[in-house]
């Protein structure tokens, strides 16, 4: 779990939020996407959180470009 929370350029479906979360927590991107879709069956603010993460999480290339 030492990776920074970024949206990767590869393995994206929509914005890369699920792929970034999966990478951060050591899961497969498919499993994270499945968990997100299943969470949509429950009442809550999942879509709002997804949109907020889309805005807040930096792209992988932008994050790494600033660290060199």
PDB file of C-alpha atoms in Angstrom:
ATOM      1  CA  UNK A   1       0.000   0.000   0.000  1.00  0.00           C
ATOM      2  CA  UNK A   2       2.889   2.394  -0.474  1.00  0.00           C
ATOM      3  CA  UNK A   3       1.887   3.641  -3.920  1.00  0.00           C
ATOM      4  CA  UNK A   4       0.533   7.156  -4.244  1.00  0.00           C
ATOM      5  CA  UNK A   5      -3.120   7.556  -5.151  1.00  0.00           C
ATOM      6  CA  UNK A   6      -3.111   8.487  -8.847  1.00  0.00           C
ATOM      7  CA  UNK A   7      -5.255   7.685 -11.884  1.00  0.00           C
ATOM      8  CA  UNK A   8      -3.152   5.479 -14.184  1.00  0.00           C
ATOM      9  CA  UNK A   9      -3.007   6.072 -17.920  1.00  0.00           C
ATOM     10  CA  UNK A  10      -3.383   2.359 -18.650  1.00  0.00           C
ATOM     11  CA  UNK A  11      -6.256   0.073 -17.628  1.00  0.00           C
ATOM     12  CA  UNK A  12      -8.857   2.876 -17.587  1.00  0.00           C
ATOM     13  CA  UNK A  13     -12.537   2.346 -18.263  1.00  0.00           C
ATOM     14  CA  UNK A  14     -13.949   5.840 -17.674  1.00  0.00           C
ATOM     15  CA  UNK A  15     -11.657   8.049 -15.611  1.00  0.00           C
ATOM     16  CA  UNK A  16      -9.242   5.607 -13.998  1.00  0.00           C
ATOM     17  CA  UNK A  17     -10.576   6.088 -10.478  1.00  0.00           C
ATOM     18  CA  UNK A  18     -11.281   2.398  -9.847  1.00  0.00           C
ATOM     19  CA  UNK A  19      -7.960   1.389 -11.426  1.00  0.00           C
ATOM     20  CA  UNK A  20      -6.116   3.889  -9.229  1.00  0.00           C
ATOM     21  CA  UNK A  21      -7.872   2.725  -6.073  1.00  0.00           C
ATOM     22  CA  UNK A  22      -7.230  -0.904  -6.977  1.00  0.00           C
ATOM     23  CA  UNK A  23      -3.539  -0.229  -7.539  1.00  0.00           C
ATOM     24  CA  UNK A  24      -3.286   1.670  -4.252  1.00  0.00           C
ATOM     25  CA  UNK A  25      -4.899  -1.123  -2.213  1.00  0.00           C
ATOM     26  CA  UNK A  26      -3.328  -4.071  -4.044  1.00  0.00           C
ATOM     27  CA  UNK A  27      -6.482  -5.347  -5.749  1.00  0.00           C
ATOM     28  CA  UNK A  28      -7.316  -6.076  -9.354  1.00  0.00           C
ATOM     29  CA  UNK A  29      -9.037  -3.288 -11.264  1.00  0.00           C
ATOM     30  CA  UNK A  30     -11.842  -5.661 -12.241  1.00  0.00           C
ATOM     31  CA  UNK A  31     -12.580  -6.489  -8.611  1.00  0.00           C
ATOM     32  CA  UNK A  32     -12.657  -2.793  -7.673  1.00  0.00           C
ATOM     33  CA  UNK A  33     -15.038  -2.067 -10.558  1.00  0.00           C
ATOM     34  CA  UNK A  34     -17.279  -4.938  -9.490  1.00  0.00           C
ATOM     35  CA  UNK A  35     -17.353  -3.638  -5.913  1.00  0.00           C
ATOM     36  CA  UNK A  36     -18.240  -0.164  -7.171  1.00  0.00           C
ATOM     37  CA  UNK A  37     -21.075  -1.434  -9.370  1.00  0.00           C
ATOM     38  CA  UNK A  38     -22.417  -3.550  -6.511  1.00  0.00           C
ATOM     39  CA  UNK A  39     -22.228  -0.542  -4.195  1.00  0.00           C
ATOM     40  CA  UNK A  40     -24.567   1.305  -6.563  1.00  0.00           C
ATOM     41  CA  UNK A  41     -27.313  -1.073  -5.439  1.00  0.00           C
ATOM     42  CA  UNK A  42     -27.072   0.403  -1.928  1.00  0.00           C
ATOM     43  CA  UNK A  43     -28.352   3.849  -1.012  1.00  0.00           C
ATOM     44  CA  UNK A  44     -25.605   6.432  -0.684  1.00  0.00           C
ATOM     45  CA  UNK A  45     -23.411   8.965  -2.412  1.00  0.00           C
ATOM     46  CA  UNK A  46     -21.161   6.602  -4.370  1.00  0.00           C
ATOM     47  CA  UNK A  47     -21.462   8.547  -7.631  1.00  0.00           C
ATOM     48  CA  UNK A  48     -20.668  11.848  -5.907  1.00  0.00           C
ATOM     49  CA  UNK A  49     -17.596  10.287  -4.274  1.00  0.00           C
ATOM     50  CA  UNK A  50     -16.488   8.867  -7.647  1.00  0.00           C
ATOM     51  CA  UNK A  51     -16.832  12.293  -9.285  1.00  0.00           C
ATOM     52  CA  UNK A  52     -14.943  13.947  -6.433  1.00  0.00           C
ATOM     53  CA  UNK A  53     -12.105  11.415  -6.739  1.00  0.00           C
ATOM     54  CA  UNK A  54     -12.042  12.007 -10.503  1.00  0.00           C
ATOM     55  CA  UNK A  55     -11.415  15.696  -9.830  1.00  0.00           C
ATOM     56  CA  UNK A  56      -9.049  15.266  -6.859  1.00  0.00           C
ATOM     57  CA  UNK A  57      -6.849  12.339  -7.985  1.00  0.00           C
ATOM     58  CA  UNK A  58      -4.024  13.473 -10.268  1.00  0.00           C
ATOM     59  CA  UNK A  59      -3.172  11.677 -13.502  1.00  0.00           C
ATOM     60  CA  UNK A  60      -0.221   9.353 -13.132  1.00  0.00           C
ATOM     61  CA  UNK A  61       1.948  11.141 -15.706  1.00  0.00           C
ATOM     62  CA  UNK A  62       1.250  14.577 -14.193  1.00  0.00           C
ATOM     63  CA  UNK A  63       2.155  13.334 -10.699  1.00  0.00           C
ATOM     64  CA  UNK A  64       5.404  11.675 -11.776  1.00  0.00           C
ATOM     65  CA  UNK A  65       6.428  14.559 -14.028  1.00  0.00           C
ATOM     66  CA  UNK A  66       6.606  16.853 -10.982  1.00  0.00           C
ATOM     67  CA  UNK A  67       8.742  14.471  -8.919  1.00  0.00           C
ATOM     68  CA  UNK A  68      11.731  14.257 -11.272  1.00  0.00           C
TER      69      UNK A  68
END
